[in-house]
mmCIF file of C-alpha atoms in Angstrom:
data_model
loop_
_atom_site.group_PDB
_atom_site.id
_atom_site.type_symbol
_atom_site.label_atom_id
_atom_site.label_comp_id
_atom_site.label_asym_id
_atom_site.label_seq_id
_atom_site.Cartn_x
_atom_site.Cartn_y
_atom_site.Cartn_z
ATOM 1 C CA UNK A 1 78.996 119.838 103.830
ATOM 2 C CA UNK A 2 81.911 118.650 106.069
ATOM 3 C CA UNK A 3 83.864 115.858 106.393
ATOM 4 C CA UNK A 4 83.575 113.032 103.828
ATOM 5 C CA UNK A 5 80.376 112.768 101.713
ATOM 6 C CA UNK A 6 79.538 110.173 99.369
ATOM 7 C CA UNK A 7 76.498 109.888 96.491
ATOM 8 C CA UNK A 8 74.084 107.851 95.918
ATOM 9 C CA UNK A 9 74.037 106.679 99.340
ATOM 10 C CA UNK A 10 72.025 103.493 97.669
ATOM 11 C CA UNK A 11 72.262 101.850 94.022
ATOM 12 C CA UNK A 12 70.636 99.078 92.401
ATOM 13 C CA UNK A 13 71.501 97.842 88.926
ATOM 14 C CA UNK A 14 71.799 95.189 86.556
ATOM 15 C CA UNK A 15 74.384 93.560 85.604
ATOM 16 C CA UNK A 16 75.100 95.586 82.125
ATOM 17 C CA UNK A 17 74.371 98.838 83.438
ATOM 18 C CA UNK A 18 77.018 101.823 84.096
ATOM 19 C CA UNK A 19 77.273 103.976 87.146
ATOM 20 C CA UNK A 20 79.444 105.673 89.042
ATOM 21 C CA UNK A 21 79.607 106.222 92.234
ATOM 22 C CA UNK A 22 81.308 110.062 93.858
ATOM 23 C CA UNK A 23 83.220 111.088 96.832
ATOM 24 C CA UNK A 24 84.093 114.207 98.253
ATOM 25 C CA UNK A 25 86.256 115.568 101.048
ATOM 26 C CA UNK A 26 86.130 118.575 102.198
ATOM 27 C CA UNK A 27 89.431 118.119 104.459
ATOM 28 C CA UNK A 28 91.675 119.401 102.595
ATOM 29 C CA UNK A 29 93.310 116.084 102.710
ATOM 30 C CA UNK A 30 95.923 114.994 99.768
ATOM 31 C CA UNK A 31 94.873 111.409 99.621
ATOM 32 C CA UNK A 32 91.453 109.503 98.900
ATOM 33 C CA UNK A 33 90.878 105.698 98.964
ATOM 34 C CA UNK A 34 88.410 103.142 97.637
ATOM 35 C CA UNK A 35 87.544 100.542 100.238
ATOM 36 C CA UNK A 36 85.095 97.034 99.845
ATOM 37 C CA UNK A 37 82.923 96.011 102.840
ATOM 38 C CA UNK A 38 81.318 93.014 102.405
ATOM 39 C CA UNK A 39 79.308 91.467 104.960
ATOM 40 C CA UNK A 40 81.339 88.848 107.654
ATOM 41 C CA UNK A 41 84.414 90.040 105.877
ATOM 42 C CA UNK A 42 87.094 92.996 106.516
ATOM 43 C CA UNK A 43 87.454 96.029 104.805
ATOM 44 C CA UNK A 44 89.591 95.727 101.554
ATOM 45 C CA UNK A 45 91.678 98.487 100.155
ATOM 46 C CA UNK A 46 90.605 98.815 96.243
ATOM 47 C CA UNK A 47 92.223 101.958 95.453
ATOM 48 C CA UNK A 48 94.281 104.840 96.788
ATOM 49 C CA UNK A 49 95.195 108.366 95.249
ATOM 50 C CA UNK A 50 97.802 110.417 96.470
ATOM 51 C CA UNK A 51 97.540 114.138 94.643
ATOM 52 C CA UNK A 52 95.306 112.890 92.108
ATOM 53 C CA UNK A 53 98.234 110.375 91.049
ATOM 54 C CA UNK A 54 96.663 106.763 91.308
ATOM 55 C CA UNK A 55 99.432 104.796 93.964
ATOM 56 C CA UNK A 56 98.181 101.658 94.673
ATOM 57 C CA UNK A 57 95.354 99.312 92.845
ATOM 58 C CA UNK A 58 94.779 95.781 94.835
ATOM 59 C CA UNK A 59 94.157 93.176 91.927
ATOM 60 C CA UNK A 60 90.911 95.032 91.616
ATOM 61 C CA UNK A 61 89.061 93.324 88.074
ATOM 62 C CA UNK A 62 88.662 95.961 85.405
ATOM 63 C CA UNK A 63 85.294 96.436 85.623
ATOM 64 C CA UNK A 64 85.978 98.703 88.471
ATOM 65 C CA UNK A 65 87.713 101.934 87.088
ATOM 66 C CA UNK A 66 88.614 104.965 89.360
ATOM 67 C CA UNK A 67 89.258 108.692 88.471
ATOM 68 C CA UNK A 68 90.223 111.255 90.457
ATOM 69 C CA UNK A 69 90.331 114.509 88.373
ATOM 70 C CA UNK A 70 91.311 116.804 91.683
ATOM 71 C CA UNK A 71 92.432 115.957 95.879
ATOM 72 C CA UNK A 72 88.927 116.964 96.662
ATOM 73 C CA UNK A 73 86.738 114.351 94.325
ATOM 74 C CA UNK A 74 86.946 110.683 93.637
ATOM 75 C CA UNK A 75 84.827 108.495 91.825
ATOM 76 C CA UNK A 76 84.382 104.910 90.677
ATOM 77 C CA UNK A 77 83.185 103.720 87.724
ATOM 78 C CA UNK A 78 81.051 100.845 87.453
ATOM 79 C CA UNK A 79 80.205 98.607 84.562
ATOM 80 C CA UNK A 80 79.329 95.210 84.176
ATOM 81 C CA UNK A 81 79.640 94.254 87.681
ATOM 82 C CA UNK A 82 78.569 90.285 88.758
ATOM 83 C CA UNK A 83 76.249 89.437 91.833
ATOM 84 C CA UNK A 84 79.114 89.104 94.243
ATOM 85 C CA UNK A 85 80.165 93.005 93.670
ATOM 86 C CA UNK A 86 76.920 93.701 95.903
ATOM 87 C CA UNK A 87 78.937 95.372 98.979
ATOM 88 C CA UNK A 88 79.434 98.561 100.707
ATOM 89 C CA UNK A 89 81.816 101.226 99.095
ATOM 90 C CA UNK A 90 83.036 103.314 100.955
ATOM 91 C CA UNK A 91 85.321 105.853 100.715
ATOM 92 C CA UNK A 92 87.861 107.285 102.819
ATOM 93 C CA UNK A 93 90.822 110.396 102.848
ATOM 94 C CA UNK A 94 93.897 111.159 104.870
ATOM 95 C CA UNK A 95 96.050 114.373 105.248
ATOM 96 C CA UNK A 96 98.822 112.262 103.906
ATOM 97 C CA UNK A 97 99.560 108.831 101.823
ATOM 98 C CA UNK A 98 102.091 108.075 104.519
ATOM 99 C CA UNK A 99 104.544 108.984 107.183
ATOM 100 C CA UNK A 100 106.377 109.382 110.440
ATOM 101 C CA UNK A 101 103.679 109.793 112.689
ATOM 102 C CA UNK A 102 99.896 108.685 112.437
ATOM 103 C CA UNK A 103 97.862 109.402 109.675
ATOM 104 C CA UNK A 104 94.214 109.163 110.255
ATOM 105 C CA UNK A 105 91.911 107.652 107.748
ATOM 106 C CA UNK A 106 88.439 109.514 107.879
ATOM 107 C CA UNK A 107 85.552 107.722 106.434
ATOM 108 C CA UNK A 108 82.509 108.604 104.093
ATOM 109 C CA UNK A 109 79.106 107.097 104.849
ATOM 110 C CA UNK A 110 79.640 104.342 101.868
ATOM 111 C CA UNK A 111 77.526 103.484 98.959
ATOM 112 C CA UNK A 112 75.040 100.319 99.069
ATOM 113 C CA UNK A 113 75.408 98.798 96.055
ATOM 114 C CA UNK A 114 73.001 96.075 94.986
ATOM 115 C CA UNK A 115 73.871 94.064 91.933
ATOM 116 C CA UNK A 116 70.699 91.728 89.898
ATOM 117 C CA UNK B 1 95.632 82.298 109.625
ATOM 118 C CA UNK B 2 94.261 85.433 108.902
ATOM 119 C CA UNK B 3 96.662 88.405 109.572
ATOM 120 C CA UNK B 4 94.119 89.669 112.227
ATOM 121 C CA UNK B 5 91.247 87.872 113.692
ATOM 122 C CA UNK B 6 88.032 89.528 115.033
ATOM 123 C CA UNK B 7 85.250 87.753 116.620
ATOM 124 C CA UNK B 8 82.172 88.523 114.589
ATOM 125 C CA UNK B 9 79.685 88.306 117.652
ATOM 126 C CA UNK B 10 76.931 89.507 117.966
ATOM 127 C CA UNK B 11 77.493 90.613 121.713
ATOM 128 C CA UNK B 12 74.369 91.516 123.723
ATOM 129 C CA UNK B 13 74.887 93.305 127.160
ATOM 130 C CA UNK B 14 72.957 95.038 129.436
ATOM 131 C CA UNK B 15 73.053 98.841 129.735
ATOM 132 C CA UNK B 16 75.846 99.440 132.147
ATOM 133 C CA UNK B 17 78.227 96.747 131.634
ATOM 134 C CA UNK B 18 81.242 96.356 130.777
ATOM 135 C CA UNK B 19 82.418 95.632 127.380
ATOM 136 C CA UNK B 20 85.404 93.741 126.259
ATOM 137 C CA UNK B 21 86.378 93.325 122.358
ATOM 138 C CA UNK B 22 89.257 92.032 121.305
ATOM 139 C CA UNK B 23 91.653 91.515 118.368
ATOM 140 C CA UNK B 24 94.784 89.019 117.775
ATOM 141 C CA UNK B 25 97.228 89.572 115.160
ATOM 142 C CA UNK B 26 99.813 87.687 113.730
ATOM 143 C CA UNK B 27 102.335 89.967 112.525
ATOM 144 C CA UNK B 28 104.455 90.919 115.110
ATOM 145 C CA UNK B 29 105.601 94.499 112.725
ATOM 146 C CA UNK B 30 102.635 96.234 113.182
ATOM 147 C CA UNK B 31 103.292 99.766 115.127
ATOM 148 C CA UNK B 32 99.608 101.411 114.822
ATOM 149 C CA UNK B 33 96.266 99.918 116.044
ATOM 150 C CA UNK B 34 93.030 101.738 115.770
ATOM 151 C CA UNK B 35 89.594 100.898 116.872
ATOM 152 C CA UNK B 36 86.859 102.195 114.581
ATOM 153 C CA UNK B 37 83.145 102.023 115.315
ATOM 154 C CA UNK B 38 80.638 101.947 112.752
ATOM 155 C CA UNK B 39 76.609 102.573 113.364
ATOM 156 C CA UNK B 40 74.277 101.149 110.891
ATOM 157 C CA UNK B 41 73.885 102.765 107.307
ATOM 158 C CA UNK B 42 77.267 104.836 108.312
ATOM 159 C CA UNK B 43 80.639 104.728 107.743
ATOM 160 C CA UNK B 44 83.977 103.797 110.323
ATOM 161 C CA UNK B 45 84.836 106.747 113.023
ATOM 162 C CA UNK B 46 88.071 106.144 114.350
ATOM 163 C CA UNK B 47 87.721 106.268 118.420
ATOM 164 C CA UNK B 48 91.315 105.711 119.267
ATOM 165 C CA UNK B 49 94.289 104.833 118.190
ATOM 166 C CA UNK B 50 97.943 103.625 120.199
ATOM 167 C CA UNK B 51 101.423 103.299 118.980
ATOM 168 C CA UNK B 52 103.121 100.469 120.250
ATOM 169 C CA UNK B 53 102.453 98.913 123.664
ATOM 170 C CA UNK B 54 100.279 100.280 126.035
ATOM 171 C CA UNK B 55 96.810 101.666 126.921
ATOM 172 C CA UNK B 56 94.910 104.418 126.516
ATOM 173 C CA UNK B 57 92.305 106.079 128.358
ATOM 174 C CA UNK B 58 89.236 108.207 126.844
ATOM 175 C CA UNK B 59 86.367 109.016 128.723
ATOM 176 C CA UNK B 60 84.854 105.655 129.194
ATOM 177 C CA UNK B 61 86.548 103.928 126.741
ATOM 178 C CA UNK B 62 90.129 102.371 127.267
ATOM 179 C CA UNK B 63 92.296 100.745 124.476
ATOM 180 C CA UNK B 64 94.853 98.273 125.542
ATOM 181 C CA UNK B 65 97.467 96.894 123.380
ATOM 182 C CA UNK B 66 99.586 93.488 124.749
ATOM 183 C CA UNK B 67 102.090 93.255 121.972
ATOM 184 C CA UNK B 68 104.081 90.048 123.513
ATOM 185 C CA UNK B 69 100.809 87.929 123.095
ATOM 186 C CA UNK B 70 99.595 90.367 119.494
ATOM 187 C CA UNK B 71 96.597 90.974 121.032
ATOM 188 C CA UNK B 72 94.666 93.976 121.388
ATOM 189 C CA UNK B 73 91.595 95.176 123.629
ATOM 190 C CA UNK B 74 88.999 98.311 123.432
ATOM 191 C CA UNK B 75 86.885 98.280 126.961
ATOM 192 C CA UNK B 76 83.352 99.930 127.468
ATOM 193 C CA UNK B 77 82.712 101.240 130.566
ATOM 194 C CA UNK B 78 79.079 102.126 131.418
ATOM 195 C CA UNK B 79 78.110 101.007 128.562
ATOM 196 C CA UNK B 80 75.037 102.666 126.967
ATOM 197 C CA UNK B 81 72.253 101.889 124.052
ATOM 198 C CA UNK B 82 74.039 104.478 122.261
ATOM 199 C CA UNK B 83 77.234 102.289 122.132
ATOM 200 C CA UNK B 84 75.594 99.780 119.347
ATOM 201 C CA UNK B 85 77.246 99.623 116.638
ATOM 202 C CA UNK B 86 79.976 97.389 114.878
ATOM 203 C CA UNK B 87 83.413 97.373 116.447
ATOM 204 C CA UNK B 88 86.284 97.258 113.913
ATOM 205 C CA UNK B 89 90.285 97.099 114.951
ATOM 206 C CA UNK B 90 92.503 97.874 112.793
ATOM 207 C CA UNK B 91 96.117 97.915 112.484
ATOM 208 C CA UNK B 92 98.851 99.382 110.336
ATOM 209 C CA UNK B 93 102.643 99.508 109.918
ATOM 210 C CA UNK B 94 104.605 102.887 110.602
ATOM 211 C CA UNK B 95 104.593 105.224 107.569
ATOM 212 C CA UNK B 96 102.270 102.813 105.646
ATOM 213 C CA UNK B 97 98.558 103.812 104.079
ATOM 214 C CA UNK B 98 97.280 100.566 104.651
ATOM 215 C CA UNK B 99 95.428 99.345 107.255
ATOM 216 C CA UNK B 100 95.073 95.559 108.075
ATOM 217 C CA UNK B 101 91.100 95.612 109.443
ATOM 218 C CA UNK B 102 89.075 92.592 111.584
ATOM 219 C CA UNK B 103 85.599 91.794 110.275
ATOM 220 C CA UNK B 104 84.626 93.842 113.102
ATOM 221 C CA UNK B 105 82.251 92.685 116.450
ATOM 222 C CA UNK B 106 78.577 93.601 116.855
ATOM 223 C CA UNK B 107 77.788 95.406 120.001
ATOM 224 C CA UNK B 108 74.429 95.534 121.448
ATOM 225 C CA UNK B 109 73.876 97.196 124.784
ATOM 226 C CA UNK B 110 69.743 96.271 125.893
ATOM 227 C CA UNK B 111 68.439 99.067 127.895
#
């Protein structure tokens, strides 16, 4: 596997079920990030990990939880999600959370999630 | 007004063209601006990024960035049925993590 791989690539549930949905890099990168793309709208940052240490969470409701147990896996947990959570997840890593130069964001092939 | 704006398309051109897609901005801080493009069922692949002013030239595709008028440009030369897919800029502030994206622009190139 290379690069940034993400499972299932496709989920359906209901809206009382739990799931969660994985990411791995295999970059060697120290930071991971949770990103929602909805259709006709841009990409919004959800979460962001830098060395498994949880740095930034955008007003995200609680019914999205993330855990990152290493730099190499991230995952978000899903329960009792509403119609409108049906998006794209995707998730993305960089080298670095931040710094002088440029610090390229590489992406995974996202999660379709479908909410009834 | 949205920080940066993105017509959605979609944009249909014939094999060969060229292809135009642009970005305005309204934050005049921004130091980083990246064009991703994104195929169907995939995820973003940066194709460039510049720092500042400027263009930048890669094979057939050149990024220009007009930071007096905050707006940004990613041409297609030649463009090919391979080049469909969903344009997205993006833009960033120096030694920041987050990224500012448009809504993205649908290419199609008819062959």
């Amino acid at each position: 596997e290379t690069g940034v791989t993400q499972t299932p690539r496709h989920l359906v549930m209901g809206m009382t079920n739990k799931k969660s949905l994985k990411c791995e890099q295999h970059l060697g990168h120290n930071a991971m990030y949770w990103y929602k793309q909805s259709a006709k709208k841009p990409l919004e940052l959800m979460f962001v990990y830098s060395l498994e240490e949880r740095v930034e969470n955008n007003s995200v409701p609680s019914r999205f939880s993330p855990e990152c147990p290493n730099s190499s896996h991230l995952f978000l947990h899903l329960h009792t999600l509403q119609p409108e959570d049906s998006a794209l997840y995707l998730c993305a890593s960089s080298l670095f959370l931040a710094g002088g130069s440029y610090n390229e964001q590489f992406f995974g092939p996202g999660t379709r999630l479908t909410v009834l | 007004q949205k920080e940066v704006e993105q017509d959605p398309g979609p944009l249909s051109v014939p094999e060969g063209a060229i292809v135009s897609l642009n970005c305005t901005y309204s934050n005049s801080a921004f130091q980083y601006f990246m064009w991703y493009r994104q195929y169907s069922r995939k995820g973003p692949e940066l194709l460039m990024y510049t720092y500042s002013s400027g263009n930048k030239e890669d094979g057939r595709f050149t990024a220009q960035v007009d930071k007096s008028s905050k707006y940004i440009s990613l041409f297609i030369r030649d463009s090919q049925p391979s080049d469909s897919a969903t344009y997205l800029c993006a833009m960033s502030f120096s030694g920041t993590y987050k990224y500012i994206f448009g809504t993205g622009t649908r290419l199609k190139v008819l062959a």
